[in-house]
PDB file of C-alpha atoms in Angstrom:
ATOM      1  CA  UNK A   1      76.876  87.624 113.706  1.00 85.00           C
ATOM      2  CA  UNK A   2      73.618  86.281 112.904  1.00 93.00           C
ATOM      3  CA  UNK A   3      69.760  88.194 113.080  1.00 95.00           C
ATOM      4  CA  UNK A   4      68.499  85.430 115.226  1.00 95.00           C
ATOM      5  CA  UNK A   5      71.245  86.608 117.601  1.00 93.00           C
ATOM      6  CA  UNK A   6      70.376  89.789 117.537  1.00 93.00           C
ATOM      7  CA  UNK A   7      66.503  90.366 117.247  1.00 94.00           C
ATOM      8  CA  UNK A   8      63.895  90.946 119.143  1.00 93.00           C
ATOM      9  CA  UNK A   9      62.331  87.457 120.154  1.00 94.00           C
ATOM     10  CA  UNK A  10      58.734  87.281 120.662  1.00 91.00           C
ATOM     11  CA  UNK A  11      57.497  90.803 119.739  1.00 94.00           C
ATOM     12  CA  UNK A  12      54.467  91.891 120.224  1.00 94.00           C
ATOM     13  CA  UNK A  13      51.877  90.833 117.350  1.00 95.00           C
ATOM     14  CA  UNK A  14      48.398  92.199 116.288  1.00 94.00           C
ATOM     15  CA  UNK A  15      45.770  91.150 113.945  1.00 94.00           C
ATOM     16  CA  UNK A  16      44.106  93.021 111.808  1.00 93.00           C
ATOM     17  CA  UNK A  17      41.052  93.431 113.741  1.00 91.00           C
ATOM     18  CA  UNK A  18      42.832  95.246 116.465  1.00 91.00           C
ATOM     19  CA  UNK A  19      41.823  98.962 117.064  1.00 90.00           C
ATOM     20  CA  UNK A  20      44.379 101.278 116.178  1.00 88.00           C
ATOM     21  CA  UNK A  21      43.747 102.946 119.220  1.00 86.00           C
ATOM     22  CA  UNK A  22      44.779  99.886 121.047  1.00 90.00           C
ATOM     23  CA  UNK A  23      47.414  99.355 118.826  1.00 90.00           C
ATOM     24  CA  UNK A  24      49.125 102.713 119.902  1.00 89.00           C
ATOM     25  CA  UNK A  25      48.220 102.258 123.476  1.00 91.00           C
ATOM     26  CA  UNK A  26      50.162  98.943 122.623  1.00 92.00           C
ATOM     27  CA  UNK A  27      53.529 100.952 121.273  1.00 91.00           C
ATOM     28  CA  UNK A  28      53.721 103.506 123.719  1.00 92.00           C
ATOM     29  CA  UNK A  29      53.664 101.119 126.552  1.00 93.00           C
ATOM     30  CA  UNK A  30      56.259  98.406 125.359  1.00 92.00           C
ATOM     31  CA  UNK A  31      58.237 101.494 123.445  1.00 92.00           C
ATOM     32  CA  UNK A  32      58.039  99.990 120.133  1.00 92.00           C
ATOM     33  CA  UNK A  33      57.590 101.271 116.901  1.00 91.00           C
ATOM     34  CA  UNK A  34      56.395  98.801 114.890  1.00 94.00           C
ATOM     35  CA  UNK A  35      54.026  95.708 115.366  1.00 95.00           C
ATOM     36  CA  UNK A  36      54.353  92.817 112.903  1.00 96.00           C
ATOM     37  CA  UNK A  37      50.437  92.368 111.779  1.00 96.00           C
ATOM     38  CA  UNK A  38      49.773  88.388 111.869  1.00 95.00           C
ATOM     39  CA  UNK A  39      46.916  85.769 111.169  1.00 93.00           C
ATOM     40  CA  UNK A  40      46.533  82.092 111.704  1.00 87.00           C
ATOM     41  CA  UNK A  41      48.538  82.133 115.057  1.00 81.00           C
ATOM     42  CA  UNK A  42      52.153  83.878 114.005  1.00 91.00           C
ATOM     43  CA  UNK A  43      51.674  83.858 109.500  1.00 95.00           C
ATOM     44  CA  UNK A  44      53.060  87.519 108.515  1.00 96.00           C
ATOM     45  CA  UNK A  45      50.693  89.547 106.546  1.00 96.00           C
ATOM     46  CA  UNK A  46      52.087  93.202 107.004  1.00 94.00           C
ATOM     47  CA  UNK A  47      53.259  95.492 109.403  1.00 95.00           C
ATOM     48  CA  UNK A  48      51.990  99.058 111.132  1.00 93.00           C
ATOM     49  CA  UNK A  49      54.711 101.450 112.498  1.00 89.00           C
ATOM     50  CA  UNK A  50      53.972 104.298 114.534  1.00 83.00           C
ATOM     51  CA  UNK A  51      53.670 107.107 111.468  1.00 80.00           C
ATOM     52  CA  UNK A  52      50.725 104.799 109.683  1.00 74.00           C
ATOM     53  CA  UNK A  53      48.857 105.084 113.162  1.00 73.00           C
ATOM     54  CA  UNK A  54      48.876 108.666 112.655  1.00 65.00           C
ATOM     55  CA  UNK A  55      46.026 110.391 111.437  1.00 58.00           C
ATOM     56  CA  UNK A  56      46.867 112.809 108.330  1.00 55.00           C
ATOM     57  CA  UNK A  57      45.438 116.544 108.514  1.00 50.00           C
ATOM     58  CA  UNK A  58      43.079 115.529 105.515  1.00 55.00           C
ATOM     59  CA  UNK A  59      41.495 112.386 106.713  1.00 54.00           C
ATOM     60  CA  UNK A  60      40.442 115.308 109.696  1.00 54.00           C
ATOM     61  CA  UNK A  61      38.771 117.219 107.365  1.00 61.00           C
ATOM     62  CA  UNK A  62      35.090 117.986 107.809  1.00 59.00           C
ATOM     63  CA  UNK A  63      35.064 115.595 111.148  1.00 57.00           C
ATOM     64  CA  UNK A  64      33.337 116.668 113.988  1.00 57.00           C
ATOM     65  CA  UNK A  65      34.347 115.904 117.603  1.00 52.00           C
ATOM     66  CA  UNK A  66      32.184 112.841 117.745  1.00 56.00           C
ATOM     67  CA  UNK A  67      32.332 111.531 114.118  1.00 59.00           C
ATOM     68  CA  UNK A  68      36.095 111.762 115.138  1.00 59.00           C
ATOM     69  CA  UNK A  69      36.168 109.983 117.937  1.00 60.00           C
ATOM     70  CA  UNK A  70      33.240 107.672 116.315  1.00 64.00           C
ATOM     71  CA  UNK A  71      35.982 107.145 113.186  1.00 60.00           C
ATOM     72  CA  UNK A  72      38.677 106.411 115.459  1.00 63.00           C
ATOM     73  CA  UNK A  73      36.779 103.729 117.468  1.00 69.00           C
ATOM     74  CA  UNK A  74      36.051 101.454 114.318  1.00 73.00           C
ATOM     75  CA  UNK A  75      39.751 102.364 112.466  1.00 81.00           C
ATOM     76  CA  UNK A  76      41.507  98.707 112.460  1.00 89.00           C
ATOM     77  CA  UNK A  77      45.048  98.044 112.017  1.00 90.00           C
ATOM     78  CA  UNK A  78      43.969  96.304 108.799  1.00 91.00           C
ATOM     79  CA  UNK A  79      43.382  99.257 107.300  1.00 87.00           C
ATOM     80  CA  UNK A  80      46.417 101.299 108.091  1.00 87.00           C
ATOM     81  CA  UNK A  81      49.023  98.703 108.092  1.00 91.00           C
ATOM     82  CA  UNK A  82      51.216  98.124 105.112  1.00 91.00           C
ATOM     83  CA  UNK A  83      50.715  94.684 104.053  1.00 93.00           C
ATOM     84  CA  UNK A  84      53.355  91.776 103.195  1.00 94.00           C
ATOM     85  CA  UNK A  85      53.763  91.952  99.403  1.00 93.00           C
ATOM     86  CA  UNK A  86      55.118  95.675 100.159  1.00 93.00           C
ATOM     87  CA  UNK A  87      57.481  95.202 103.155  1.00 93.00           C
ATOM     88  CA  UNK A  88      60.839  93.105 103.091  1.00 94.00           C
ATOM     89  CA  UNK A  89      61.329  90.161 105.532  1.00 96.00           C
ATOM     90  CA  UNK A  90      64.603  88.521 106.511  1.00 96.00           C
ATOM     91  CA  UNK A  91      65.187  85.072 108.119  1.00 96.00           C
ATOM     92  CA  UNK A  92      66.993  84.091 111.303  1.00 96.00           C
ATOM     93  CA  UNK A  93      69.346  82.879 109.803  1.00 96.00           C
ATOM     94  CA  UNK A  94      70.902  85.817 107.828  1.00 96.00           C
ATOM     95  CA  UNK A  95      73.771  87.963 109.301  1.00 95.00           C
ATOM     96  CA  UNK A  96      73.277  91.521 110.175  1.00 94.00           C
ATOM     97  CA  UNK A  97      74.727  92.442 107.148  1.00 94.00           C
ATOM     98  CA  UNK A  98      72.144  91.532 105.153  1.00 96.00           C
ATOM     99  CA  UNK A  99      69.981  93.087 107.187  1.00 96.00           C
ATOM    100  CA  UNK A 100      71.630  96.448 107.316  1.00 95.00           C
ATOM    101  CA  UNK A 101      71.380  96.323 103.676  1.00 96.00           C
ATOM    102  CA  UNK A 102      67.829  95.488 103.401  1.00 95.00           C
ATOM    103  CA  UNK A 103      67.366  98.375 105.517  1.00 95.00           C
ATOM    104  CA  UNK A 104      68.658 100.903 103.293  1.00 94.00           C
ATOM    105  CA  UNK A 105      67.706  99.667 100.201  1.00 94.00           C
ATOM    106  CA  UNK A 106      64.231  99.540 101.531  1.00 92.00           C
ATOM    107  CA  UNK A 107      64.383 102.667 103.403  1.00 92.00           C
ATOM    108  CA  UNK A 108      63.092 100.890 106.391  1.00 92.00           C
ATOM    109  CA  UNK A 109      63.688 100.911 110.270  1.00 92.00           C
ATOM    110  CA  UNK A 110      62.926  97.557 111.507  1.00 95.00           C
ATOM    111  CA  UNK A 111      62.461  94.320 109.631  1.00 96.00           C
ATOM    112  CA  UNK A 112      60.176  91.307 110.702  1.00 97.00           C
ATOM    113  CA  UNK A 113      62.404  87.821 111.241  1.00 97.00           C
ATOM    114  CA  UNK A 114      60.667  85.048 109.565  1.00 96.00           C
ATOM    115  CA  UNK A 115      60.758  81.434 109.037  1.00 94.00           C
ATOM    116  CA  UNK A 116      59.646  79.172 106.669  1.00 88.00           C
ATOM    117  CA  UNK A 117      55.762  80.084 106.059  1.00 88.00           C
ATOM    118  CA  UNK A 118      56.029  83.357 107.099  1.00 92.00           C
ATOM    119  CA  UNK A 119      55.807  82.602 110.667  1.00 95.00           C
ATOM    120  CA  UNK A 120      56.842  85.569 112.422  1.00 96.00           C
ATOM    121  CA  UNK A 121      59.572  84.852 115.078  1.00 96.00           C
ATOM    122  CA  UNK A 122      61.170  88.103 115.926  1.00 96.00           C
ATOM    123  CA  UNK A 123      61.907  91.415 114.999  1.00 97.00           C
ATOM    124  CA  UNK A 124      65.389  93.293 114.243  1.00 97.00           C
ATOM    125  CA  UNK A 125      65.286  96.994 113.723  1.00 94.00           C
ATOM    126  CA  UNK A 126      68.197  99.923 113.302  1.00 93.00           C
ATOM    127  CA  UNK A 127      68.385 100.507 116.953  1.00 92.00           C
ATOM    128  CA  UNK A 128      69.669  96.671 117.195  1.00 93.00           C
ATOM    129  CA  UNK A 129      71.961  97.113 114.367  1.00 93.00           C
ATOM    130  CA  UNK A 130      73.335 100.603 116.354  1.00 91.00           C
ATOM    131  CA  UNK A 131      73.864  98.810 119.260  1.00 88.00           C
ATOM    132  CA  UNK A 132      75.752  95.706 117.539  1.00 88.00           C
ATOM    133  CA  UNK A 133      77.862  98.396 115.779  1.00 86.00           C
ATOM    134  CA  UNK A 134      79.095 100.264 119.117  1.00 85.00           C
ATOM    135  CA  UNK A 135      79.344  96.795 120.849  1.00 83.00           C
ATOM    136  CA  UNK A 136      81.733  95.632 117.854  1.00 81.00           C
ATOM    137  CA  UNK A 137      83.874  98.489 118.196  1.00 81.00           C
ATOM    138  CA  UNK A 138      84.684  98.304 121.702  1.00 80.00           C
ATOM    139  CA  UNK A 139      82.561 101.791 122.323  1.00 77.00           C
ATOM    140  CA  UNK A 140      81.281 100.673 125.872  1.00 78.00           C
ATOM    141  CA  UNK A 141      84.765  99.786 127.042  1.00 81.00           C
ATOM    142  CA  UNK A 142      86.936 102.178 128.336  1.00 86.00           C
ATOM    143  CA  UNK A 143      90.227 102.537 126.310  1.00 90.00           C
ATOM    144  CA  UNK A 144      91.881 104.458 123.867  1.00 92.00           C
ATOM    145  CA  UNK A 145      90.739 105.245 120.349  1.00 92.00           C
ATOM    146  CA  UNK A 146      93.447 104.823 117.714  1.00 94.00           C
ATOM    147  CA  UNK A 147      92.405 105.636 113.936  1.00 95.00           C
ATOM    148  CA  UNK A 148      94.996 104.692 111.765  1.00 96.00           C
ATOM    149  CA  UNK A 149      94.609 105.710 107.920  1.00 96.00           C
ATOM    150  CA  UNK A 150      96.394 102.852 106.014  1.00 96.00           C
ATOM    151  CA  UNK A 151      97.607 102.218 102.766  1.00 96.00           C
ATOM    152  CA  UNK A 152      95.484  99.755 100.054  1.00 95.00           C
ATOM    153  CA  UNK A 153      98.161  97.528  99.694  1.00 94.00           C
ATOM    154  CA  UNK A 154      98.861  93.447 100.869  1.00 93.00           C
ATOM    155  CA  UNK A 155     100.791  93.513 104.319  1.00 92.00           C
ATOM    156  CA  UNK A 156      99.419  96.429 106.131  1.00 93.00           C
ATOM    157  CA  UNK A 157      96.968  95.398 108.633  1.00 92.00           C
ATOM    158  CA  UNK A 158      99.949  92.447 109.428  1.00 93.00           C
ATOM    159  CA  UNK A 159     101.880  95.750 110.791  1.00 93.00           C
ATOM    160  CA  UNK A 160      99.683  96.720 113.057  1.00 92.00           C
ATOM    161  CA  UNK A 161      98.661  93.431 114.584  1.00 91.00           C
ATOM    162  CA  UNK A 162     102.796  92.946 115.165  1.00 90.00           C
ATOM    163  CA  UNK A 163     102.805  96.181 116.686  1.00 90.00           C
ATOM    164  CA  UNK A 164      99.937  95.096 118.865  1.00 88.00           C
ATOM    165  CA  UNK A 165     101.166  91.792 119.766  1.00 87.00           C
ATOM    166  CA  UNK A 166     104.577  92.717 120.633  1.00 84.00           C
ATOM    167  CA  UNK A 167     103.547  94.951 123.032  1.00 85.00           C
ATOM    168  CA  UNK A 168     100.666  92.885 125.106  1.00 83.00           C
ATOM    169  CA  UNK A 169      98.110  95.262 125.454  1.00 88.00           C
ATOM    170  CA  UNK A 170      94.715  94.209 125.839  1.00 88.00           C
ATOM    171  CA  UNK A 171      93.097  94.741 121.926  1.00 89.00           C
ATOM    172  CA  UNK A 172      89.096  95.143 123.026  1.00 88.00           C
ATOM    173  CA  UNK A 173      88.075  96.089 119.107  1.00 88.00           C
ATOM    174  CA  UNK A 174      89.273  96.203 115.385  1.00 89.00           C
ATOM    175  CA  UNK A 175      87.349  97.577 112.175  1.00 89.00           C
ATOM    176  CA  UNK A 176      88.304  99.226 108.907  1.00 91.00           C
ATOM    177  CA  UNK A 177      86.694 100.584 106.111  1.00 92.00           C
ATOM    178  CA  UNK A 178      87.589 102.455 103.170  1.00 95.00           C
ATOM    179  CA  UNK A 179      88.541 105.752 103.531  1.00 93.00           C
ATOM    180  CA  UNK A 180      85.649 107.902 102.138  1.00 91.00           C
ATOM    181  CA  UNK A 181      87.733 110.809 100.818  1.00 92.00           C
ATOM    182  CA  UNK A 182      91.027 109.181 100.243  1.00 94.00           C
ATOM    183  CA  UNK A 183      91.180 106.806  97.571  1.00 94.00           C
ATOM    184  CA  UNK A 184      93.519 103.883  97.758  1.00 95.00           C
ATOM    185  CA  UNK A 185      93.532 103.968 101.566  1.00 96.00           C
ATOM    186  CA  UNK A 186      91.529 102.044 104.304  1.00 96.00           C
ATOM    187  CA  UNK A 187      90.929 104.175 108.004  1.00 96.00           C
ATOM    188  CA  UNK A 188      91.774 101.434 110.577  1.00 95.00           C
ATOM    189  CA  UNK A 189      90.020 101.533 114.184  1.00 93.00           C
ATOM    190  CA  UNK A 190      91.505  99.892 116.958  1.00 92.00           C
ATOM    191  CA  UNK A 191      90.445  99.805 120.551  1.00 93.00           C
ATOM    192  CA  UNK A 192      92.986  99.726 122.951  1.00 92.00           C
ATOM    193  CA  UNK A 193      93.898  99.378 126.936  1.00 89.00           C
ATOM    194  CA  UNK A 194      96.459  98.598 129.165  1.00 90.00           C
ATOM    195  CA  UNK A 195      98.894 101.241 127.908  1.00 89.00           C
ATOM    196  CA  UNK A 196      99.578 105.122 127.884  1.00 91.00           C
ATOM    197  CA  UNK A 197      98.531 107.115 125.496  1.00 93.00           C
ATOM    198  CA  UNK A 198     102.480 108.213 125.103  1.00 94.00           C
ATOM    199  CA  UNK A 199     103.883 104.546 124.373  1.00 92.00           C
ATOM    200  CA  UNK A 200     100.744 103.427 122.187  1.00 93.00           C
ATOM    201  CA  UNK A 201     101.268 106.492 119.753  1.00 94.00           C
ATOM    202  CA  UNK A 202     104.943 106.011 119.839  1.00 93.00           C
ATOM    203  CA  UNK A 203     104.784 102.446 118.799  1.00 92.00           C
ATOM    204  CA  UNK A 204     101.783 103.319 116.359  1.00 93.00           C
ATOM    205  CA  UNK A 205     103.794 106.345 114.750  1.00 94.00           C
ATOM    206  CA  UNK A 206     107.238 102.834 114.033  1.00 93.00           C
ATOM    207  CA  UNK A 207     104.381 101.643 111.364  1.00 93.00           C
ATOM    208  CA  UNK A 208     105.671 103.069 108.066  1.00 92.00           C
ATOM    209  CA  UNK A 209     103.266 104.391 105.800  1.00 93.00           C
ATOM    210  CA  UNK A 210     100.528 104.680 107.889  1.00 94.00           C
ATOM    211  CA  UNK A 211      99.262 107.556 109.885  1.00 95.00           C
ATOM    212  CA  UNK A 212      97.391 108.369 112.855  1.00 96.00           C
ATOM    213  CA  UNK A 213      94.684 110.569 111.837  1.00 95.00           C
ATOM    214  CA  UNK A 214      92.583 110.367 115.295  1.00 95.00           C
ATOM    215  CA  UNK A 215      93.015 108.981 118.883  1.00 94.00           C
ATOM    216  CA  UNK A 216      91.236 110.024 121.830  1.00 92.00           C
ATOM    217  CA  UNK A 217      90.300 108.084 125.558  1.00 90.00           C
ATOM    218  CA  UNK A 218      86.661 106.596 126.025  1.00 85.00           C
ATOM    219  CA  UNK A 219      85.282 106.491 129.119  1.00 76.00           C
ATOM    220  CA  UNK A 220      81.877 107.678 129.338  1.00 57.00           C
ATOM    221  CA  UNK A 221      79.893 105.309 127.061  1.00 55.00           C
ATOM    222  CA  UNK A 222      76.813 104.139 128.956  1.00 53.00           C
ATOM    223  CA  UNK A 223      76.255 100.069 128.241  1.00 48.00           C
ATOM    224  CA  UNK A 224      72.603  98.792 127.142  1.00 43.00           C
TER     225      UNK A 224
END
């Protein structure tokens, strides 16, 4: 799973002579919040989210009506936005991995996609990564919900694929990660259908060692 896969082709681009006025007019009527900020055709220099378009209570201060809306007629995006040697990049070519963890090291929501030159050619932001997430695990198929909590130790996830595969029900989803507050174990999620709930735990509950700590029917998941 690759960003190019993923992004946003073709956002929406500014300069840095655009109006932040138009800029936000811009946002709220595509539903984005954040416009890569661009020169020489599609060359990165920064970015403006929604938040920098916001005027701060002290830049108010002392403004009349008219000097306000006078101020607000000549503020450019270049002046708000937060330019390229402060914002992180990633390239089409990286997987959303990557991504996700540029994200929270950076504590950013949306990253521009470049290519070699810094031309920009999409954008990929949390919401994306959200989506890819639910999509992975199975979330907007209806089935049931098995979390297993499963030893650290070599053979285990073999059980449960034998357990699945002798059975022939349809397996929509799988993902583990370490249990957060249970050392030495892994919590196993597996998306399931074609069975009742009755025979899936009873085949499930065969698997020594491992336990079910969660299962529940989906249903109601809306799909992008």
């Amino acid at each position: 799973m690759l960003v190019k896969d993923y992004m946003t082709r073709h956002p929406i681009l500014v300069d840095t002579s655009r109006r932040v006025v138009e800029a936000q007019r811009l946002m709220a009527e595509s539903k984005v919040g954040h416009l890569p900020v661009v020169a020489d055709g599609k060359r990165l220099l920064g970015m403006v989210s929604r938040a920098a378009l916001s005027l701060r209570p002290e830049q108010l201060e002392g403004l009349s009506f008219w000097d306000l809306t006078d101020y607000m007629a000549r503020l450019t995006v270049g002046r708000v936005m937060t330019p390229l040697s402060d914002i992180h990049t990633i390239s089409p070519s990286s997987t959303l991995e990557e991504a996700a963890d540029l994200m929270i090291a950076g504590h950013v929501t949306a990253l521009p996609v470049v290519e070699e030159g810094g031309v920009v050619v999409g954008i990929i932001t949390q919401t994306d990564l959200m989506v890819e997430l639910r999509n992975l695990l199975g979330a907007i198929e209806p089935g049931w919900r098995v979390v297993l909590r499963v030893p650290d130790r070599e053979g285990e996830f073999r059980k449960i694929m034998l357990a699945l595969a002798t059975s022939n029900w349809g397996v929509m989803a799988m993902g583990c990660v370490r249990s957060p507050r249970h050392p030495g174990f892994w919590d196993v999620l597996v998306k399931v259908r074609y069975c009742e709930r009755e025979e899936l735990v009873a085949e499930l509950k065969k698997i020594a060692g491992q336990e079910i700590i969660d299962i529940r029917e989906t249903t109601s998941y809306t799909e992008r």
